[in-house]
Coordinates of C-alpha atoms and ligand atoms in Angstrom, one line a residue:
M1 CA 59.3 151.0 156.1
K2 CA 60.2 148.9 158.5
T3 CA 57.3 147.3 160.7
S4 CA 57.4 146.4 164.3
I5 CA 54.7 145.7 167.0
A6 CA 54.9 146.0 170.9
T7 CA 54.7 142.8 172.5
V8 CA 51.8 143.9 174.7
S9 CA 49.6 143.9 171.7
L10 CA 49.4 140.3 171.6
S11 CA 48.5 137.4 174.0
G12 CA 50.6 134.5 175.2
S13 CA 54.2 134.1 176.4
L14 CA 57.2 136.2 175.1
V15 CA 58.5 133.3 173.0
E16 CA 55.1 132.8 171.7
K17 CA 54.6 136.4 170.7
L18 CA 58.1 136.5 169.0
H19 CA 57.2 133.4 166.8
A20 CA 53.6 135.0 165.9
C21 CA 55.3 138.1 164.8
A22 CA 58.0 136.5 162.9
A23 CA 55.5 134.1 161.0
A24 CA 53.3 137.2 160.3
G25 CA 56.1 138.8 158.5
F26 CA 57.2 141.7 160.9
D27 CA 60.6 143.3 160.8
G28 CA 61.0 144.0 164.5
V29 CA 59.4 144.4 167.8
E30 CA 59.0 146.4 170.8
V31 CA 59.9 144.3 174.0
F32 CA 57.4 145.3 177.0
E33 CA 59.1 144.9 180.0
P34 CA 56.5 143.0 182.0
D35 CA 56.8 140.2 179.3
L36 CA 60.4 139.9 179.6
I37 CA 60.3 139.9 183.5
A38 CA 57.7 137.1 183.5
C39 CA 59.7 135.1 181.0
E40 CA 61.9 131.8 181.9
H41 CA 64.6 133.0 179.2
S42 CA 67.3 135.3 179.6
P43 CA 67.6 138.4 178.0
E44 CA 70.6 137.1 175.9
E45 CA 68.5 133.7 175.0
I46 CA 65.4 136.5 173.8
R47 CA 68.0 138.1 171.6
A48 CA 69.5 135.0 170.1
L49 CA 66.0 133.9 169.6
A50 CA 64.8 137.0 167.8
A51 CA 67.8 136.8 165.4
R52 CA 67.1 133.3 164.6
L53 CA 63.6 134.5 163.8
G54 CA 64.8 137.2 161.8
L55 CA 63.2 139.8 164.1
T56 CA 65.0 143.2 165.2
L57 CA 64.3 144.2 168.8
D58 CA 63.7 147.7 168.1
L59 CA 62.6 149.1 171.7
Y60 CA 62.4 148.3 175.5
Q61 CA 59.8 149.7 177.4
P62 CA 58.5 151.5 179.4
L63 CA 60.7 153.0 181.8
R64 CA 58.3 155.1 184.2
D65 CA 58.1 158.0 186.4
L66 CA 61.6 159.4 186.2
E67 CA 61.5 163.2 185.6
G68 CA 59.9 166.3 187.5
V69 CA 61.0 164.7 190.9
A70 CA 62.7 165.9 194.0
D71 CA 66.7 165.3 194.3
D72 CA 66.4 162.2 196.8
V73 CA 63.7 160.6 194.4
F74 CA 65.6 161.4 191.4
A75 CA 68.9 159.3 193.0
D76 CA 66.7 156.1 193.1
N77 CA 65.3 157.0 189.5
L78 CA 69.0 157.0 188.2
R79 CA 69.9 153.7 189.8
R80 CA 66.5 152.3 188.4
A81 CA 67.3 153.7 184.9
A82 CA 70.6 152.2 184.8
A83 CA 69.3 148.6 185.8
T84 CA 66.9 149.1 182.7
F85 CA 69.5 150.3 180.3
A86 CA 71.8 147.1 181.4
T87 CA 68.8 144.8 180.4
A88 CA 68.6 146.8 177.2
G89 CA 72.1 146.2 176.4
R90 CA 71.7 142.7 177.1
L91 CA 68.9 142.3 174.8
G92 CA 70.7 143.9 172.0
I93 CA 68.3 147.0 172.3
D94 CA 69.5 150.5 171.6
T95 CA 66.5 152.4 172.3
V96 CA 64.6 152.6 175.6
L97 CA 61.1 154.3 176.1
V98 CA 60.7 156.7 178.8
C99 CA 57.0 157.8 179.7
S100 CA 56.3 161.0 181.2
N101 CA 55.9 160.9 184.9
V102 CA 52.2 160.0 186.2
A103 CA 52.6 159.3 189.8
T104 CA 55.8 160.8 191.4
A105 CA 56.2 164.0 189.7
T106 CA 56.0 167.1 192.0
I107 CA 58.0 169.7 190.0
D108 CA 56.3 171.3 187.2
D109 CA 59.2 173.1 185.5
D110 CA 60.7 172.3 181.9
A111 CA 64.1 173.2 183.1
V112 CA 64.2 170.7 185.9
S113 CA 62.7 167.9 183.8
A114 CA 65.5 168.8 181.1
A115 CA 68.1 168.8 183.5
Q116 CA 67.2 165.2 184.6
L117 CA 66.6 163.8 181.4
R118 CA 70.2 165.2 180.5
Q119 CA 71.5 163.1 183.6
I120 CA 69.6 160.0 182.7
G121 CA 70.9 160.6 178.8
D122 CA 74.4 160.5 180.3
V123 CA 73.8 157.2 182.1
A124 CA 72.0 155.8 178.7
A125 CA 74.9 156.7 176.6
D126 CA 77.4 154.9 179.0
H127 CA 75.0 151.8 178.4
G128 CA 75.3 152.3 174.8
V129 CA 71.5 153.1 174.4
R130 CA 69.4 156.3 173.9
I131 CA 66.0 157.2 175.6
A132 CA 62.9 158.3 173.7
F133 CA 60.8 160.6 175.9
E134 CA 56.8 159.9 175.3
A135 CA 54.0 162.3 176.8
L136 CA 51.4 160.1 178.0
A137 CA 48.2 161.7 177.6
W138 CA 47.5 161.2 181.4
G139 CA 50.8 162.5 182.5
R140 CA 50.9 164.3 185.7
F141 CA 53.0 167.5 184.1
V142 CA 53.8 166.6 180.7
D143 CA 50.6 165.2 178.6
D144 CA 51.3 166.9 175.3
Y145 CA 53.9 165.8 172.9
R146 CA 54.8 169.6 172.3
R147 CA 55.9 169.8 176.0
A148 CA 57.9 166.5 175.7
W149 CA 59.8 167.9 172.7
R150 CA 60.2 171.2 174.5
I151 CA 61.8 169.3 177.3
V152 CA 64.1 167.2 175.0
E153 CA 65.2 170.1 173.3
L154 CA 66.3 171.8 176.3
A155 CA 68.0 168.7 177.7
D156 CA 69.8 169.0 174.4
H157 CA 71.5 165.3 174.7
P158 CA 72.7 163.4 171.8
A159 CA 71.1 160.2 173.6
V160 CA 67.7 162.0 174.6
G161 CA 64.9 162.1 172.0
V162 CA 61.2 161.8 171.7
C163 CA 58.8 159.0 171.1
L164 CA 55.7 160.0 169.2
D165 CA 52.6 157.8 169.9
S166 CA 49.3 158.7 167.9
F167 CA 47.1 157.8 170.5
H168 CA 48.3 160.0 173.0
V169 CA 48.3 163.0 170.4
L170 CA 45.2 162.0 168.8
S171 CA 43.1 161.3 172.0
R172 CA 43.7 164.5 173.4
G173 CA 42.7 166.4 170.2
H174 CA 46.1 168.0 170.1
D175 CA 47.0 169.1 166.6
P176 CA 49.7 166.8 165.1
A177 CA 50.8 169.3 162.6
D178 CA 53.3 170.8 164.9
I179 CA 55.2 167.3 164.7
E180 CA 56.9 168.9 161.6
Q181 CA 58.8 171.3 163.9
I182 CA 60.9 168.3 165.6
P183 CA 63.9 167.4 163.6
G184 CA 63.4 164.0 162.3
A185 CA 66.7 162.7 163.7
K186 CA 65.2 163.7 167.4
I187 CA 62.0 161.3 167.0
F188 CA 63.7 158.1 168.1
Y189 CA 60.5 156.0 167.8
L190 CA 57.0 156.0 166.6
Q191 CA 54.1 154.2 167.9
L192 CA 50.7 154.0 166.2
A193 CA 47.6 152.8 167.6
D194 CA 44.0 153.9 166.3
A195 CA 41.2 154.0 168.5
P196 CA 37.0 154.3 168.5
A197 CA 35.6 157.7 169.2
L198 CA 34.5 157.3 172.9
Q199 CA 33.9 159.8 175.7
M200 CA 35.6 158.0 178.8
D201 CA 38.9 158.7 180.9
V202 CA 41.7 158.6 178.7
L203 CA 43.8 156.1 180.6
S204 CA 41.0 153.4 180.6
W205 CA 40.5 154.5 176.6
S206 CA 44.3 153.8 176.0
R207 CA 44.5 150.5 178.1
H208 CA 41.5 148.7 176.8
H209 CA 40.5 150.2 173.5
R210 CA 43.1 150.6 171.3
L211 CA 42.9 149.4 168.0
F212 CA 45.2 148.8 164.7
P213 CA 45.3 151.6 162.2
G214 CA 42.2 151.9 159.8
E215 CA 39.7 150.5 162.6
G216 CA 38.8 153.3 164.7
A217 CA 38.2 157.1 164.2
F218 CA 41.6 158.6 164.3
D219 CA 43.4 159.7 161.0
L220 CA 46.4 157.6 161.4
A221 CA 47.5 158.3 157.7
G222 CA 47.3 161.9 158.1
F223 CA 49.3 161.4 161.4
V224 CA 51.9 159.8 159.9
R225 CA 52.4 162.0 156.9
H226 CA 53.5 164.7 159.7
V227 CA 55.8 162.2 160.9
L228 CA 57.2 161.4 157.6
A229 CA 57.6 165.3 156.7
A230 CA 59.5 165.9 159.8
G231 CA 62.3 163.5 158.6
Y232 CA 61.6 160.3 160.8
V233 CA 63.0 157.1 159.0
G234 CA 62.6 154.5 162.0
P235 CA 60.1 151.8 162.0
L236 CA 56.0 152.2 162.2
S237 CA 55.4 150.3 165.3
L238 CA 52.1 149.4 166.6
E239 CA 51.3 149.7 170.2
V240 CA 47.7 148.6 170.7
F241 CA 46.4 147.8 174.3
N242 CA 43.1 146.0 173.8
D243 CA 41.2 143.6 175.9
T244 CA 40.2 141.3 172.7
F245 CA 43.8 140.9 171.2
R246 CA 45.1 140.2 174.7
Q247 CA 43.2 137.0 174.8
T248 CA 42.8 135.8 171.3
D249 CA 45.3 133.6 169.2
P250 CA 48.7 135.6 168.9
G251 CA 49.3 134.2 165.5
R252 CA 46.2 135.8 163.9
T253 CA 46.5 138.9 165.6
A254 CA 49.7 139.3 164.2
V255 CA 48.7 138.9 160.8
H256 CA 45.6 141.1 161.4
A257 CA 48.1 143.7 162.8
L258 CA 50.4 143.5 159.8
R259 CA 47.5 143.7 157.5
S260 CA 46.8 147.2 159.3
L261 CA 50.3 148.3 158.3
L262 CA 50.0 147.1 154.7
W263 CA 47.1 149.3 154.4
L264 CA 48.4 152.2 156.2
Q265 CA 51.6 152.3 153.9
D266 CA 49.3 151.8 150.7
A267 CA 47.3 154.8 151.9
L268 CA 50.5 156.7 152.3
H269 CA 51.9 155.6 149.1
L270 CA 54.8 154.1 150.7
A271 CA 54.4 150.8 149.7
P272 CA 51.6 150.4 147.5
V273 CA 49.2 147.5 147.5
A274 CA 47.7 146.0 144.4
D275 CA 44.6 148.6 143.6
A276 CA 41.1 147.3 143.1
K277 CA 37.9 148.9 143.2
P278 CA 35.3 148.2 145.5
P279 CA 32.6 145.9 144.5
N280 CA 29.6 146.9 142.0
G281 CA 27.0 144.3 143.8
F282 CA 26.1 141.4 145.3
D283 CA 26.5 138.3 143.0
F284 CA 25.1 135.4 145.3
V285 CA 24.8 134.4 148.7
E286 CA 25.6 131.1 149.6
I287 CA 23.7 129.0 152.3
K288 CA 25.2 125.7 153.4
A289 CA 23.5 122.6 155.0
E290 CA 23.6 118.9 155.2
D291 CA 20.0 119.2 154.1
T292 CA 18.5 122.7 152.8
S293 CA 14.9 121.6 152.0
E294 CA 13.6 123.9 155.0
V295 CA 15.5 126.8 153.4
E296 CA 13.6 125.9 150.0
V297 CA 10.2 125.9 151.3
L298 CA 11.1 129.3 152.8
L299 CA 12.1 130.7 149.7
G300 CA 9.7 129.2 147.6
Q301 CA 6.7 131.0 150.2
L302 CA 8.6 134.2 149.3
G303 CA 8.2 134.3 145.6
F304 CA 12.0 132.7 145.1
I305 CA 11.9 130.7 141.6
P306 CA 14.1 127.5 141.4
G307 CA 17.2 128.1 139.0
G308 CA 18.2 124.5 138.9
R309 CA 20.5 122.0 140.0
H310 CA 24.5 122.2 139.3
R311 CA 25.5 120.0 136.8
S312 CA 28.1 118.2 139.0
K313 CA 27.4 118.9 142.7
P314 CA 24.6 119.0 145.2
V315 CA 24.1 122.3 144.7
T316 CA 20.9 124.4 143.8
L317 CA 20.3 127.8 142.9
W318 CA 17.3 130.1 143.6
Q319 CA 16.6 133.3 142.3
A320 CA 14.6 136.5 142.7
G321 CA 15.2 139.3 140.2
S322 CA 18.9 139.7 140.7
A323 CA 19.1 138.1 144.1
R324 CA 20.7 134.6 143.8
V325 CA 20.5 132.1 146.6
V326 CA 23.0 129.3 146.4
L327 CA 22.0 126.2 148.8
N328 CA 25.1 124.1 148.9
E329 CA 24.9 120.5 150.7
Q330 CA 28.3 119.6 149.4
Q331 CA 30.7 118.5 152.2
A332 CA 28.0 119.7 154.7
R333 CA 27.3 116.5 156.9
D334 CA 25.8 117.6 160.3
E335 CA 25.9 121.3 159.4
V336 CA 22.7 123.0 160.1
P337 CA 21.8 126.0 157.5
H338 CA 24.1 129.0 157.8
V339 CA 25.6 131.8 155.6
A340 CA 28.7 130.2 154.4
A341 CA 29.7 132.5 151.5
I342 CA 29.0 135.9 149.6
G343 CA 29.6 136.4 146.2
L344 CA 30.5 139.9 144.8
Q345 CA 30.6 141.3 141.6
V346 CA 33.6 143.6 141.2
P347 CA 35.2 145.5 138.2
D348 CA 38.1 143.4 137.7
A349 CA 38.3 140.0 139.5
D350 CA 41.9 139.9 139.0
A351 CA 42.9 143.1 140.4
T352 CA 40.8 142.2 143.6
S353 CA 42.8 139.0 143.9
R354 CA 46.1 140.7 143.6
R355 CA 44.7 143.1 146.4
A356 CA 43.4 140.5 148.5
A357 CA 46.8 138.5 148.3
D358 CA 48.9 141.6 149.0
L359 CA 46.7 142.2 152.0
M360 CA 47.5 138.5 153.3
A361 CA 43.8 137.7 152.9
P362 CA 43.7 133.7 153.0
A363 CA 42.2 132.2 149.9
A364 CA 39.1 130.1 150.4
Y365 CA 39.4 126.2 149.1
R366 CA 36.8 124.8 147.2
R367 CA 36.7 121.8 145.0
T368 CA 35.9 123.0 141.5
Y369 CA 36.1 121.1 138.2
A370 CA 38.1 122.5 135.0
S371 CA 34.7 123.4 133.1
E372 CA 33.6 125.7 136.0
Q373 CA 33.8 129.4 136.1
P374 CA 36.7 130.2 138.5
F375 CA 36.3 132.7 141.1
G376 CA 38.5 134.9 143.3
S377 CA 38.5 134.2 147.2
A378 CA 39.2 135.1 150.7
V379 CA 38.1 133.8 153.8
A380 CA 36.9 136.5 156.3
P381 CA 38.0 136.7 159.8
D382 CA 34.8 134.8 161.1
G383 CA 35.1 132.1 158.3
T384 CA 32.6 133.3 155.8
E385 CA 33.9 133.0 152.3
L386 CA 34.1 135.8 150.1
F387 CA 34.1 135.0 146.2
W388 CA 34.2 137.5 143.3
V389 CA 33.7 137.5 139.7
T390 CA 34.0 140.4 137.1
Q391 CA 30.9 142.3 136.6
P392 CA 29.3 140.7 133.7
P393 CA 27.7 143.1 131.1
T394 CA 24.4 141.1 131.4
G395 CA 24.5 141.2 135.0
T396 CA 24.5 137.4 135.1
A397 CA 27.7 135.5 135.5
D398 CA 28.6 132.4 133.5
W399 CA 28.4 130.3 136.5
V400 CA 24.6 130.4 136.5
S401 CA 24.6 128.4 133.2
E402 CA 26.3 125.6 135.0
F403 CA 22.7 125.0 136.7
R404 CA 20.2 122.6 134.7
D405 CA 16.5 122.5 134.8
G406 CA 15.9 125.6 136.3
V407 CA 12.5 127.7 136.0
P408 CA 12.9 130.9 133.9
A409 CA 12.9 133.8 136.5
A410 CA 9.8 136.0 136.2
G411 CA 8.9 139.5 137.6
G412 CA 8.0 139.4 141.3
P413 CA 8.3 141.9 144.3
V414 CA 11.9 140.8 145.4
H415 CA 14.7 142.3 143.1
A416 CA 17.9 142.1 144.9
V417 CA 20.2 141.4 147.9
D418 CA 20.1 144.3 150.1
H419 CA 22.3 143.6 152.6
V420 CA 24.0 140.6 154.4
N421 CA 24.5 140.8 158.2
L422 CA 27.1 138.7 159.6
T423 CA 27.1 138.4 163.6
Q424 CA 30.4 138.2 164.7
P425 CA 32.0 136.2 167.4
W426 CA 33.4 138.7 169.8
Q427 CA 37.0 137.7 168.8
T428 CA 37.0 138.8 165.0
T429 CA 34.9 142.1 164.8
E430 CA 38.2 144.2 164.7
D431 CA 39.6 142.0 162.4
A432 CA 36.6 142.0 160.4
V433 CA 36.2 145.7 159.9
L434 CA 39.6 146.1 158.7
F435 CA 39.3 143.3 156.1
F436 CA 36.2 144.5 154.4
T437 CA 37.6 148.0 154.2
S438 CA 40.9 147.3 153.0
V439 CA 40.7 144.6 150.9
F440 CA 37.1 145.4 149.4
G441 CA 37.3 149.1 149.7
L442 CA 34.1 149.4 151.7
S443 CA 33.4 152.1 154.4
A444 CA 32.6 151.7 157.8
D445 CA 29.5 153.8 159.2
D446 CA 30.1 154.7 162.9
P447 CA 29.2 151.7 165.3
T448 CA 25.9 151.9 167.1
E449 CA 24.8 149.8 170.0
V450 CA 21.3 148.3 170.2
P451 CA 19.8 146.9 173.3
G452 CA 19.0 143.0 173.0
P453 CA 17.4 140.7 175.5
T454 CA 21.1 139.8 176.6
G455 CA 22.9 143.0 176.5
L456 CA 23.9 145.8 174.1
V457 CA 24.7 144.5 170.7
R458 CA 27.3 146.6 168.8
S459 CA 26.5 147.0 165.2
Q460 CA 28.7 148.5 162.6
V461 CA 27.8 148.9 159.0
L462 CA 30.5 148.4 155.8
R463 CA 29.4 149.5 152.6
T464 CA 29.9 150.8 149.3
A465 CA 29.1 154.5 148.8
D466 CA 26.4 153.8 146.4
G467 CA 25.0 151.3 148.7
A468 CA 24.9 148.5 146.4
V469 CA 27.0 146.4 148.6
R470 CA 25.9 146.6 152.6
I471 CA 27.3 144.2 155.2
P472 CA 26.4 145.0 158.8
L473 CA 28.4 143.3 161.5
N474 CA 26.6 142.7 164.6
V475 CA 28.6 141.5 168.0
A476 CA 26.4 140.1 170.4
P477 CA 28.2 139.5 173.5
L478 CA 26.5 136.1 174.3
A479 CA 25.8 135.4 171.1
V480 CA 26.5 131.8 171.0
A481 CA 24.8 130.9 174.3
D482 CA 21.2 132.1 172.9
G483 CA 21.4 131.2 169.5
S484 CA 21.5 134.8 168.2
L485 CA 24.7 134.1 166.3
A486 CA 22.4 133.5 163.2
Q487 CA 23.3 135.3 160.1
H488 CA 20.8 136.8 157.9
I489 CA 19.9 137.9 154.4
A490 CA 17.9 140.8 153.8
F491 CA 16.3 141.1 150.3
A492 CA 15.1 144.3 148.4
C493 CA 11.7 144.4 147.3
D494 CA 8.6 146.7 145.8
D495 CA 5.5 146.3 147.3
I496 CA 6.4 144.7 150.5
V497 CA 2.9 144.6 151.8
A498 CA 1.7 142.2 148.8
L499 CA 4.9 140.1 149.3
A500 CA 4.1 139.6 152.9
R501 CA 0.6 138.9 152.2
T502 CA 1.3 136.3 149.5
A503 CA 4.0 134.8 151.7
R504 CA 1.4 134.3 154.6
D505 CA -0.9 132.8 152.2
A506 CA 1.7 130.4 151.4
G507 CA 2.1 129.4 154.7
L508 CA 5.4 131.5 155.6
E509 CA 6.1 131.8 159.5
F510 CA 7.0 135.4 160.4
L511 CA 8.8 136.3 163.3
S512 CA 5.9 137.6 165.5
V513 CA 5.9 141.3 166.5
P514 CA 4.1 142.5 169.7
D515 CA 1.1 144.7 169.5
N516 CA 3.0 147.5 171.8
Y517 CA 5.2 148.0 169.0
Y518 CA 2.5 149.1 166.7
D519 CA 1.0 151.4 169.5
Y520 CA 4.8 152.6 169.6
V521 CA 4.7 153.3 165.7
A522 CA 1.8 155.2 165.6
G523 CA 2.8 157.5 168.4
R524 CA 6.3 158.1 167.3
F525 CA 6.0 158.7 163.6
G526 CA 2.5 159.6 163.1
V527 CA 1.7 156.9 160.8
D528 CA -2.1 156.9 159.6
D529 CA -4.5 154.2 161.2
D530 CA -4.9 152.4 157.8
T531 CA -1.1 151.7 157.5
V532 CA -0.6 150.8 161.2
A533 CA -3.6 148.2 160.8
A534 CA -1.8 146.7 157.8
L535 CA 1.7 146.8 159.5
R536 CA -0.1 144.9 162.5
E537 CA -1.7 142.4 160.6
L538 CA 1.2 141.3 158.6
D539 CA 4.1 141.7 161.3
L540 CA 5.9 144.2 159.4
L541 CA 8.3 146.8 160.9
Y542 CA 8.5 150.4 160.4
D543 CA 11.2 153.0 160.5
R544 CA 11.4 156.7 159.3
S545 CA 14.7 159.2 158.7
P546 CA 14.5 162.1 161.1
G547 CA 13.4 165.3 159.2
S548 CA 13.0 163.3 155.8
Q549 CA 10.2 161.3 154.0
G550 CA 12.6 158.6 153.9
H551 CA 11.2 155.8 155.5
F552 CA 11.5 151.8 155.4
I553 CA 9.1 148.8 156.1
H554 CA 10.7 145.6 156.6
F555 CA 9.9 141.9 158.0
Y556 CA 11.6 138.8 159.0
T557 CA 11.2 135.2 158.6
R558 CA 11.7 132.6 161.5
T559 CA 15.3 131.0 162.3
V560 CA 16.2 128.0 160.1
G561 CA 19.4 126.7 161.6
S562 CA 21.3 129.8 161.9
V563 CA 20.2 131.7 159.2
F564 CA 17.0 133.9 158.7
F565 CA 15.7 136.2 155.9
E566 CA 14.5 139.8 156.0
F567 CA 12.8 141.6 153.2
V568 CA 12.8 145.3 153.0
Q569 CA 11.5 148.2 151.3
R570 CA 13.2 151.8 151.0
F571 CA 10.8 154.6 150.4
D572 CA 12.2 158.1 149.3
H573 CA 16.1 157.3 149.6
Y574 CA 15.7 155.8 153.3
D575 CA 19.5 154.9 153.8
G576 CA 19.3 152.9 157.3
Y577 CA 18.6 149.4 158.6
G578 CA 15.6 150.0 161.0
V579 CA 18.1 150.0 163.7
D580 CA 15.5 151.1 166.5
N581 CA 13.6 147.9 165.3
A582 CA 16.4 145.6 166.4
P583 CA 15.5 145.0 169.9
V584 CA 11.8 144.0 168.8
R585 CA 13.4 141.6 166.4
L586 CA 16.0 140.3 168.9
A587 CA 13.5 139.7 171.7
A588 CA 11.1 138.2 169.2
Q589 CA 13.7 135.7 168.2
R590 CA 14.2 134.7 171.6
S591 CA 10.6 133.7 172.2
R592 CA 8.0 132.1 169.7
T593 CA 6.9 132.5 165.9
R594 CA 3.6 132.4 164.9
S595 CA 2.2 131.5 161.3
Ligands
LIG1 O1 49.4 152.5 179.5 C1 50.8 152.7 179.7 O2 51.4 152.9 180.9 C2 51.6 153.0 178.6 C3 53.2 152.7 178.6 C4 53.8 152.7 177.5 C5 53.4 153.5 176.4 O3 54.4 153.8 175.2 C6 52.2 153.8 176.3 O4 51.7 154.6 175.0 C7 51.1 153.7 177.4
LIG2 MG1 53.0 154.3 173.8

């Protein structure tokens, strides 16, 4: 279907927004009136620019507070509407959005509203435009799409139809199934927005927190299915009021936005995206730095085995069980250690590459040589590179044999990468959620908030159903300022107590945990004294799932550059991340470490 986006969804001037939408590949845009009136260019110039960029102008919006008013107020409203229709005509736009009255309505009567919309319809028709009536969720009297449709039906005018906006319907918990009762030809426009599940007033929720489809808690595919069943054939248009998107690069946001519509059309089987199955597991994690020796010391203390040096690049491999850490010093001048890339094993690497390309994921560029194993690649919104290979039958990909002079891996307590935590800059979180869910088929757990020393840290886990790949995304509000933008890699191990003891004897610096924490653990979980003593001695953290035997022991290393490691042991199907311990970790990372 045709794709469109409201200019209010992007930052910048109207001209910048049009360029961004065209560059991303949108078919059209909705022009938000405040963007036009703040613009230096005439409506005719904007119309010509859009035509030159290959964009249609699909809707002019919004016209507010027209219906349900006394006669004297209505006379002025008619005059105001006529002026707006004239502007729409100059833009070459044939549909104007009229939203339900939130401010001046005094008459709560469908017949009166219908009669007034009919008169407005006459004026619109004189200007060669039609009006799409939208029930705002906070409308004074009309706050439900079913009522908006009843009024439009009563108005019975060819230039008067409805505009459906998923936010207004789903935020109020209204059943979208009744959309199918509206004749498709009377649905003049469709606006789509997702949103997180929040308990707050609906106006603020709408104006600040809307998201692109697939990023929130609403069932957008189910919603659109009803609209299509009604016979709607117009554009799928995004109208996303969001504070982040209003202040970040419009070119990036436009691509991000279009990806959400590609994902949605795929989910609806309207325009299929190449199919690819979710990853089977982590293949490797890459840490890049000018000098990786400090990380090598840490890995050695934790029982990792040197897997050799790459035959043609300044890259080394460290292994423990199936966990592989690649340390890359190539083209890393002045870079401190950081997570640069995540490798995944997937059922079919070519299929994943086709899917990533269909979803407009940018490929990562790496210098490779002819004899090396090629990887599929994409760059995540935060700049982390993702690489993938088809899962090898042995579990070990061919690229491992490009490393020379390694020590054969021996059995040890560490056996796999458990999760890779990517702290996000605030600009890219929503984009990252959509990127990982759409390209890799990961599912997004509900977001949670963790108290940290500089404010709440939002945390959302993206994962495969079996937990083989888990990527928690954390968004720290002041992340960069206090250094907590560090990423971490968590490794799964057996016998974490023995690992911690060996690592301590080898001189590992642990993140130190305050005594108060252990009093709390003993009290909260009723953990026995010997266990608490062992936890306390080794700076280990503990968690338990409510109402089950599942529990979790973990510890953190100090931070090197902007990466640190976590070691975890999951007991009895514990499936979490010790989220209640995150405040202790965040506070400890701010203060000192002890060895
Ligand atoms: O927040 C608003 O006022 C507003 C305006 C126009 C819309 O289409 C909408 O959904 C909300
Ligand atoms: Mg709307």
